[in-house]
Amino acid sequence: MKFKDQLNLVRRNMKKNRMRVFMTVLATTIGCAFLIVLASVGFGMQKSMQEELLSAQKLNEIQISGKETDGQFEQATKEQIKELENTEHVAAVVRRSGVSQTAQTEVKLSDRTSAFAGPVLTNMEQELKGNTKLVSGNAPKSDNEIIVGYHFGKSLLTEAEKKQLDKRNENPESKQESPEGYKGELIGKEIVFSMTEQVEDKSETKSWTFKIAGVAEAPARDFMEDSNIYISEKWKSEMRAFAEKADGAEELEVPEYSEINVYTTGIEQVKEVTDALKEKGYLVYSVTEELDNLNLFFNAFKAGLIFIGTVAVLIASIGIFNTMTMAVTERTQEIGIMKAIGAQPGMIRRIFLLESAFIGILGSLLGVAIAYVISFAANLAIPLILETVSEGSMDGVDLTFSSIPLSLVLIASGISVGVAVISGLRPAVKATKINVLSALRREL
C-alpha cells in the first residue's frame, strides 16, 4: 500500500468516529494552548526586562564605580582616568563631577530662573564621543559654552509661573496645570549660573556666565527629565575652591568624580574590555553582564513553565491512548483482512501512528492559533486594567505580559505531536499482534 493510500485510509477511519476524534483533538488543543500561554508569560517578562535594561543603558557602556587595590576600595583618580583612556578598544571615558553638597544653585535667563537645573562638570570632548547626542545646536567650542538638558527650558520659570507651580504642588489633585516654562530658542542664549554658600554665617554668592551651544536629546525613559547644565570640567577647580569656603565643607568629602562611564568601540568588545578592567582591579558593571544573568534566570524559569505546561499535554495523551485503543478494538476484523492479504506489521503500525500523529498535529495547530489570540488579548487588556487600578501611575511604562516567539511554537508543537505519537505507540503495536484467524472470525 502506497503512503498516499495509507493517508486516505487514516482520514477515512477518523471520519467514522468524528465526535470521539473531535473531543480528543480538543483535549490536545487545550493542552498545547495552555503550555504556550503559560510559557509565553516567561518570554514576555524576559522581553520587558531586556527592553528596560537596554533603554536605560547603552550596550557598549561600562560603568566604573572605583578600583580595588590591595583589598582597599579607592575612588577614581585622574591617573586612573588616563589608564582607562589608554585601554584597548575604549572609545571614550565620560567622567562627570558635582560641584558642592552644600551650595544653593540657580540658573537665570532674562526674567526666568531655575532652581532645578543642576550643574554637571564634564569633559565635553569625551561626553560627545560617548553617550550624549544633541537635538539642536553644536558641540561647545570654548570653555564658556555649555550643553543644556532636553527639559532645561521647562525648568525656567517666571515669578508668576513659580506661584502657579507652588499652588499645584500644594494640591496635586486640583485641575491647576503645570507651567510650560521657557518655549523660545535656547541656542546662543546666555545664562547666569550662581552658587550661594554660607561662609562664616553669611550668604556669599558667586556667578558665572555661560553661552548655550547645544541641547541634549531626551532621556530614554519618558518619566525622566533632564534639566541639567553640562559645564566644561575646566571650571571645576574654581567652583570647588568657592565651595570649600563654606561652613562645614571640610566635613563633607566630595569625590573627584561622581560618575564614570567607559564606552567601547563596539558591542563585540564589551566583554573583552570588561574582563581587562576587572583584571586591573576596577569595579565594573555592564548591561551585557546583566543580560547574561537575566537570561540565565529566565531560561530556568521558562523551562519550569514549559515543564508545568507539558503536564497538561500529558493529561490530554490519556484521551489519545483511549481513542487509539478503541480504534484498534473496533477495527480488529479490518486489521485481520489486511494481514490476510499480505499487509506487513510495520505498515499496520504506521497507519495507527499516523492517526495519532494527525490528532497531535491538528491539536497543535489549533492550540497555537488559540494561544496567539489569548496572548494578544492579554497584552491589550492587562495594561488597561493596571492603568485603571493604578490611576495613571503606569504612564510611560511599556510592559509585555505575553510573548510567543517561533521557538516556543516549535517546542510546544514538538511536545504535543511527540506525546500524541507515543500515546498511540502501544495501541499500534497491539494492532500488529492481532491473530488473523481470530480477527476474521470476530463478529462486528
Coordinates of C-alpha atoms in Angstrom, one line a residue:
M1 CA 0.0 0.0 0.0
K2 CA 1.4 3.4 -1.0
F3 CA 1.9 6.1 1.6
K4 CA -0.9 8.2 -0.1
D5 CA -3.3 5.3 0.2
Q6 CA -2.3 5.0 3.9
L7 CA -3.2 8.6 4.5
N8 CA -6.5 8.2 2.8
L9 CA -7.3 5.2 5.0
V10 CA -6.4 7.2 8.1
R11 CA -8.6 10.1 7.0
R12 CA -11.5 7.7 6.3
N13 CA -11.1 6.0 9.7
M14 CA -11.1 9.3 11.5
K15 CA -14.3 10.4 9.8
K16 CA -16.1 7.3 11.1
N17 CA -15.8 8.5 14.7
R18 CA -15.9 12.2 14.3
M19 CA -17.2 13.1 17.8
R20 CA -14.6 10.9 19.6
V21 CA -11.8 12.3 17.5
F22 CA -13.1 15.8 18.0
M23 CA -13.0 15.5 21.8
T24 CA -9.5 14.0 21.6
V25 CA -8.3 16.8 19.4
L26 CA -10.0 19.4 21.7
A27 CA -8.1 18.0 24.7
T28 CA -4.8 18.2 22.8
T29 CA -5.6 21.7 21.7
I30 CA -6.3 22.9 25.2
G31 CA -3.1 21.2 26.5
C32 CA -1.0 22.8 23.7
A33 CA -2.6 26.2 24.2
F34 CA -2.1 26.1 27.9
L35 CA 1.6 25.1 27.5
I36 CA 2.2 28.1 25.1
V37 CA 0.3 30.7 27.1
L38 CA 1.9 29.7 30.3
A39 CA 5.4 29.7 28.9
S40 CA 4.7 33.0 27.0
V41 CA 4.5 34.8 30.4
G42 CA 8.1 33.9 30.9
F43 CA 9.1 35.1 27.4
G44 CA 7.1 38.3 27.9
M45 CA 8.7 39.1 31.2
Q46 CA 12.1 38.5 29.8
K47 CA 11.4 40.7 26.8
S48 CA 10.1 43.5 29.0
M49 CA 13.1 43.4 31.4
Q50 CA 15.6 43.3 28.4
E51 CA 14.0 46.3 26.8
E52 CA 14.0 48.1 30.2
L53 CA 17.7 47.4 30.6
L54 CA 18.6 48.4 27.0
S55 CA 16.6 51.6 27.3
A56 CA 18.4 52.7 30.4
Q57 CA 21.9 52.0 29.2
K58 CA 23.8 51.7 26.0
L59 CA 25.1 48.2 25.1
N60 CA 28.7 49.5 24.7
E61 CA 28.6 51.3 28.1
I62 CA 30.6 50.1 31.1
Q63 CA 30.0 51.8 34.5
I64 CA 33.0 52.2 36.8
S65 CA 32.4 52.6 40.5
G66 CA 36.0 52.6 41.7
K67 CA 39.1 50.5 42.0
E68 CA 40.2 47.9 44.5
T69 CA 43.9 47.9 45.4
D70 CA 45.4 45.5 48.0
G71 CA 41.9 44.8 49.3
Q72 CA 41.1 48.6 49.7
F73 CA 38.5 50.5 47.8
E74 CA 39.7 53.6 46.0
Q75 CA 37.7 56.4 44.4
A76 CA 38.7 57.1 40.8
T77 CA 41.6 59.4 40.3
K78 CA 42.9 61.4 37.3
E79 CA 45.6 58.8 36.8
Q80 CA 43.1 56.0 36.6
I81 CA 41.1 58.1 34.0
K82 CA 44.3 58.1 31.9
E83 CA 44.6 54.4 32.3
L84 CA 41.1 53.8 31.2
E85 CA 41.5 56.0 28.2
N86 CA 44.6 54.0 27.1
T87 CA 42.8 50.7 27.5
E88 CA 42.5 48.9 24.1
H89 CA 39.1 49.2 22.4
V90 CA 37.9 52.1 24.6
A91 CA 36.4 54.9 22.5
A92 CA 35.5 57.4 25.3
V93 CA 35.7 57.8 29.1
V94 CA 32.9 60.1 30.2
R95 CA 33.6 61.4 33.7
R96 CA 31.1 63.7 35.5
S97 CA 31.6 65.6 38.7
G98 CA 29.4 67.5 41.1
V99 CA 30.2 71.0 42.4
S100 CA 29.1 71.2 46.0
Q101 CA 27.0 69.3 48.5
T102 CA 26.0 72.5 50.4
A103 CA 25.5 75.2 47.8
Q104 CA 22.2 76.5 46.6
T105 CA 22.4 76.8 42.8
E106 CA 20.3 78.9 40.5
V107 CA 20.3 79.5 36.7
K108 CA 18.9 82.7 35.3
L109 CA 17.9 83.5 31.8
S110 CA 16.4 87.0 31.4
D111 CA 13.5 87.3 33.8
R112 CA 13.3 83.5 34.3
T113 CA 15.2 81.4 36.9
S114 CA 15.6 77.7 37.6
A115 CA 16.4 76.1 40.9
F116 CA 16.1 72.6 39.3
A117 CA 19.0 72.9 36.8
G118 CA 21.8 71.1 38.4
P119 CA 25.4 71.7 37.3
V120 CA 27.4 68.8 35.8
L121 CA 31.1 69.2 35.3
T122 CA 32.3 67.0 32.4
N123 CA 34.9 66.7 29.7
M124 CA 32.9 67.9 26.6
E125 CA 35.0 66.0 24.1
Q126 CA 34.6 62.7 25.8
E127 CA 30.9 63.4 26.5
L128 CA 30.1 63.8 22.9
K129 CA 32.2 60.7 21.9
G130 CA 30.2 58.7 24.4
N131 CA 26.5 58.8 25.1
T132 CA 25.5 62.4 24.7
K133 CA 23.6 63.3 21.5
L134 CA 22.3 66.8 20.6
V135 CA 18.9 67.5 19.2
S136 CA 19.8 71.1 18.3
G137 CA 22.9 73.3 18.3
N138 CA 26.5 72.2 18.1
A139 CA 29.3 71.0 20.3
P140 CA 30.8 73.6 22.6
K141 CA 33.9 75.3 21.0
S142 CA 35.1 77.1 24.1
D143 CA 35.1 76.7 27.9
N144 CA 32.3 79.3 28.2
E145 CA 29.9 77.3 26.1
I146 CA 27.7 74.7 27.6
I147 CA 25.1 72.0 26.8
V148 CA 21.7 72.0 28.5
G149 CA 19.4 69.1 29.1
Y150 CA 16.3 68.4 27.0
H151 CA 13.9 69.8 29.7
F152 CA 16.1 72.8 30.7
G153 CA 13.7 75.3 29.1
K154 CA 10.8 73.7 31.0
S155 CA 12.5 74.4 34.3
L156 CA 13.0 78.2 33.6
L157 CA 10.0 79.9 35.3
T158 CA 8.9 83.5 35.9
E159 CA 7.7 84.6 39.3
A160 CA 4.1 84.1 38.3
E161 CA 4.8 80.6 37.0
K162 CA 6.6 79.7 40.3
K163 CA 3.4 80.7 42.2
Q164 CA 1.4 78.6 39.8
L165 CA 3.7 75.6 40.4
D166 CA 3.5 76.1 44.2
K167 CA -0.3 76.1 44.1
R168 CA -0.3 72.9 42.0
N169 CA 2.2 71.2 44.4
E170 CA 0.0 72.2 47.4
N171 CA -3.0 70.5 45.8
P172 CA -1.9 67.8 43.3
E173 CA -5.5 66.7 42.7
S174 CA -6.6 70.1 41.5
K175 CA -7.0 70.9 37.8
Q176 CA -4.3 73.5 38.0
E177 CA -1.9 73.0 35.1
S178 CA 1.8 72.9 35.3
P179 CA 3.6 75.9 33.9
E180 CA 5.2 75.3 30.5
G181 CA 8.4 77.2 31.2
Y182 CA 10.5 78.8 28.5
K183 CA 9.4 77.8 25.0
G184 CA 11.7 80.0 22.9
E185 CA 15.0 79.3 21.2
L186 CA 17.8 78.4 23.6
I187 CA 20.8 78.1 21.3
G188 CA 23.0 81.2 21.6
K189 CA 21.3 82.5 24.7
E190 CA 23.5 83.5 27.7
I191 CA 22.6 82.2 31.2
V192 CA 24.0 83.2 34.6
F193 CA 24.8 80.3 36.9
S194 CA 25.0 81.2 40.6
M195 CA 26.2 79.4 43.7
T196 CA 25.3 80.6 47.2
E197 CA 27.2 79.2 50.2
Q198 CA 27.1 80.1 53.9
V199 CA 30.5 81.5 54.7
E200 CA 31.1 82.5 58.4
D201 CA 27.3 82.5 58.9
K202 CA 26.8 84.9 56.0
S203 CA 25.5 84.2 52.5
E204 CA 28.1 84.6 49.8
T205 CA 27.2 84.2 46.1
K206 CA 29.4 83.8 43.1
S207 CA 28.2 83.8 39.5
W208 CA 29.4 82.6 36.1
T209 CA 28.1 83.5 32.7
F210 CA 27.8 80.8 30.0
K211 CA 26.5 80.6 26.5
I212 CA 24.2 77.7 25.4
A213 CA 25.8 75.8 22.4
G214 CA 23.6 72.7 22.3
V215 CA 20.6 70.9 23.7
A216 CA 20.9 67.2 24.6
E217 CA 18.4 64.6 23.4
A218 CA 15.6 63.5 25.7
P219 CA 16.3 60.7 28.2
A220 CA 15.4 57.2 27.1
R221 CA 12.5 56.8 29.6
D222 CA 9.5 59.1 29.3
F223 CA 9.2 59.6 33.1
M224 CA 12.8 61.0 33.3
E225 CA 13.6 64.7 32.9
D226 CA 17.0 66.2 32.2
S227 CA 17.2 69.9 33.3
N228 CA 21.0 69.8 33.9
I229 CA 23.6 72.2 32.5
Y230 CA 26.7 70.5 31.3
I231 CA 29.8 72.6 32.0
S232 CA 33.4 72.1 31.0
E233 CA 35.5 70.5 33.7
K234 CA 38.0 73.3 33.3
W235 CA 35.8 75.2 35.7
K236 CA 36.0 72.5 38.4
S237 CA 38.9 73.9 40.4
E238 CA 37.4 77.5 40.5
M239 CA 33.9 76.3 41.5
R240 CA 35.1 73.8 44.1
A241 CA 37.5 76.4 45.6
F242 CA 34.5 78.6 46.2
A243 CA 32.5 75.6 47.6
E244 CA 35.4 74.7 50.0
K245 CA 35.0 78.1 51.7
A246 CA 31.5 77.1 53.0
D247 CA 30.9 76.4 56.7
G248 CA 31.3 72.7 57.4
A249 CA 32.7 72.0 53.9
E250 CA 35.8 70.3 55.5
E251 CA 33.5 67.7 57.0
L252 CA 32.0 66.7 53.6
E253 CA 34.2 64.8 51.2
V254 CA 33.3 65.5 47.6
P255 CA 34.6 62.7 45.3
E256 CA 36.7 63.7 42.4
Y257 CA 34.2 62.1 40.0
S258 CA 30.6 61.3 40.8
E259 CA 30.1 59.2 37.6
I260 CA 32.4 57.4 35.2
N261 CA 31.3 55.5 32.1
V262 CA 33.6 53.8 29.6
Y263 CA 32.3 53.4 26.0
T264 CA 33.9 50.7 23.9
T265 CA 34.4 50.9 20.1
G266 CA 31.7 48.3 19.5
I267 CA 29.4 45.9 21.2
E268 CA 31.6 43.0 20.4
Q269 CA 34.4 44.5 22.6
V270 CA 32.4 45.0 25.7
K271 CA 33.2 41.6 27.3
E272 CA 36.9 41.9 26.4
V273 CA 37.2 45.4 27.9
T274 CA 35.1 44.4 31.0
D275 CA 37.4 41.4 31.7
A276 CA 40.5 43.6 31.2
L277 CA 39.3 46.2 33.6
K278 CA 38.4 43.6 36.2
E279 CA 41.9 42.1 36.0
K280 CA 43.2 45.6 36.8
G281 CA 41.0 45.8 39.9
Y282 CA 38.3 48.1 38.6
L283 CA 34.7 47.6 40.0
V284 CA 32.7 47.5 36.8
Y285 CA 29.1 46.9 35.6
S286 CA 27.9 46.5 32.1
V287 CA 24.5 45.8 30.6
T288 CA 25.8 42.7 28.8
E289 CA 26.7 41.1 32.2
E290 CA 23.3 41.9 33.5
L291 CA 21.7 40.5 30.4
D292 CA 23.7 37.2 30.8
N293 CA 22.5 36.9 34.4
L294 CA 18.9 37.8 33.3
N295 CA 18.9 35.3 30.5
L296 CA 20.3 32.5 32.8
F297 CA 17.5 33.1 35.3
F298 CA 14.7 33.3 32.7
N299 CA 15.9 30.2 30.8
A300 CA 15.5 28.2 34.0
F301 CA 12.1 30.0 34.7
K302 CA 10.8 29.3 31.2
A303 CA 12.0 25.6 31.4
G304 CA 9.9 25.3 34.6
L305 CA 6.8 26.8 32.9
I306 CA 7.2 24.5 29.9
F307 CA 7.5 21.5 32.2
I308 CA 4.3 22.5 34.0
G309 CA 2.6 23.1 30.7
T310 CA 3.7 19.7 29.5
V311 CA 1.7 18.1 32.3
A312 CA -1.5 19.4 30.6
V313 CA -0.4 17.8 27.3
L314 CA 0.3 14.5 29.2
I315 CA -3.2 14.6 30.6
A316 CA -4.5 15.0 27.0
S317 CA -2.4 12.0 26.0
I318 CA -4.7 9.8 28.1
G319 CA -7.5 10.6 25.7
I320 CA -5.4 9.9 22.7
F321 CA -4.4 6.5 24.2
N322 CA -8.0 5.7 24.9
T323 CA -9.1 6.7 21.4
M324 CA -6.4 4.7 19.6
T325 CA -7.1 1.6 21.8
M326 CA -10.8 1.7 21.0
A327 CA -9.9 2.2 17.3
V328 CA -7.8 -1.0 17.3
T329 CA -10.6 -2.9 19.1
E330 CA -13.2 -1.7 16.6
R331 CA -11.1 -2.4 13.6
T332 CA -9.9 -5.9 14.6
Q333 CA -11.6 -7.6 11.6
E334 CA -10.2 -4.9 9.2
I335 CA -6.7 -5.5 10.6
G336 CA -7.2 -9.3 10.1
I337 CA -8.2 -8.8 6.5
M338 CA -5.2 -6.5 5.9
K339 CA -2.9 -9.2 7.3
A340 CA -4.6 -11.9 5.3
I341 CA -3.9 -10.1 2.0
G342 CA -0.3 -9.6 2.9
A343 CA 0.0 -6.3 4.9
Q344 CA 3.2 -6.1 6.8
P345 CA 3.1 -5.4 10.6
G346 CA 5.2 -2.3 10.0
M347 CA 2.6 -0.8 7.7
I348 CA -0.3 -1.6 10.1
R349 CA 1.7 0.1 12.9
R350 CA 2.4 3.1 10.7
I351 CA -1.3 3.6 9.9
F352 CA -2.2 3.8 13.6
L353 CA 0.8 6.0 14.4
L354 CA -0.2 8.3 11.5
E355 CA -3.7 8.6 13.0
S356 CA -2.4 9.6 16.5
A357 CA 0.1 12.0 14.8
F358 CA -2.7 13.6 12.9
I359 CA -4.5 14.2 16.2
G360 CA -1.4 15.8 17.6
I361 CA -0.7 18.0 14.6
L362 CA -4.3 19.2 14.4
G363 CA -4.4 19.9 18.1
S364 CA -1.1 21.7 17.9
L365 CA -2.3 24.0 15.0
L366 CA -5.5 24.9 16.8
G367 CA -3.6 25.3 20.1
V368 CA -1.1 27.7 18.5
A369 CA -3.9 29.8 17.0
I370 CA -5.8 30.0 20.3
A371 CA -2.6 30.8 22.2
Y372 CA -1.8 33.8 19.9
V373 CA -5.4 35.1 20.4
I374 CA -5.1 34.8 24.2
S375 CA -1.6 36.4 24.1
F376 CA -2.9 39.4 22.0
A377 CA -5.9 39.9 24.3
A378 CA -3.7 39.7 27.4
N379 CA -1.3 42.3 26.1
L380 CA -4.2 44.6 25.2
A381 CA -6.4 44.2 28.3
I382 CA -4.0 43.8 31.2
P383 CA -2.2 47.2 30.7
L384 CA -5.6 48.9 30.6
I385 CA -6.7 47.1 33.8
L386 CA -3.4 48.0 35.6
E387 CA -3.6 51.6 34.4
T388 CA -7.2 51.9 35.7
V389 CA -6.3 50.3 39.1
S390 CA -3.1 52.4 39.5
E391 CA -4.9 55.6 38.5
G392 CA -2.4 56.6 35.8
S393 CA 0.8 55.7 37.6
M394 CA 1.7 53.2 34.9
D395 CA 2.0 56.0 32.3
G396 CA 5.2 55.7 30.3
V397 CA 5.8 52.1 31.4
D398 CA 5.7 49.7 28.5
L399 CA 5.2 46.1 29.6
T400 CA 4.9 42.9 27.6
F401 CA 2.9 40.3 29.5
S402 CA 2.9 37.6 26.9
S403 CA 5.3 36.9 24.1
I404 CA 5.2 33.9 21.7
P405 CA 8.4 33.5 19.7
L406 CA 8.8 30.9 17.0
S407 CA 11.0 28.8 19.2
L408 CA 8.1 28.4 21.7
V409 CA 5.7 27.4 19.0
L410 CA 8.1 24.8 17.7
I411 CA 8.8 23.4 21.2
A412 CA 5.1 23.2 22.2
S413 CA 4.2 21.7 18.8
G414 CA 7.0 19.2 19.1
I415 CA 5.9 18.2 22.6
S416 CA 2.3 17.9 21.6
V417 CA 2.9 15.8 18.5
G418 CA 5.6 13.7 20.2
V419 CA 3.3 12.9 23.1
A420 CA 0.5 12.0 20.7
V421 CA 2.7 9.6 18.8
I422 CA 4.0 8.0 22.0
S423 CA 0.4 7.7 23.2
G424 CA -0.6 5.8 20.1
L425 CA 2.5 3.6 20.1
R426 CA 1.2 0.8 22.4
P427 CA -2.2 0.5 20.6
A428 CA -0.3 0.5 17.3
V429 CA 2.0 -2.3 18.5
K430 CA -1.1 -4.2 19.8
A431 CA -2.7 -4.0 16.3
T432 CA 0.3 -5.8 14.8
K433 CA 0.0 -8.7 17.2
I434 CA -3.7 -9.5 16.4
N435 CA -4.2 -13.1 15.3
V436 CA -5.5 -13.3 11.7
L437 CA -7.9 -16.2 12.3
S438 CA -9.3 -14.7 15.5
A439 CA -9.8 -11.4 13.8
L440 CA -11.6 -12.9 10.8
R441 CA -14.0 -14.9 13.0
R442 CA -14.8 -11.8 15.0
E443 CA -18.4 -10.5 14.6
L444 CA -18.9 -6.8 14.5

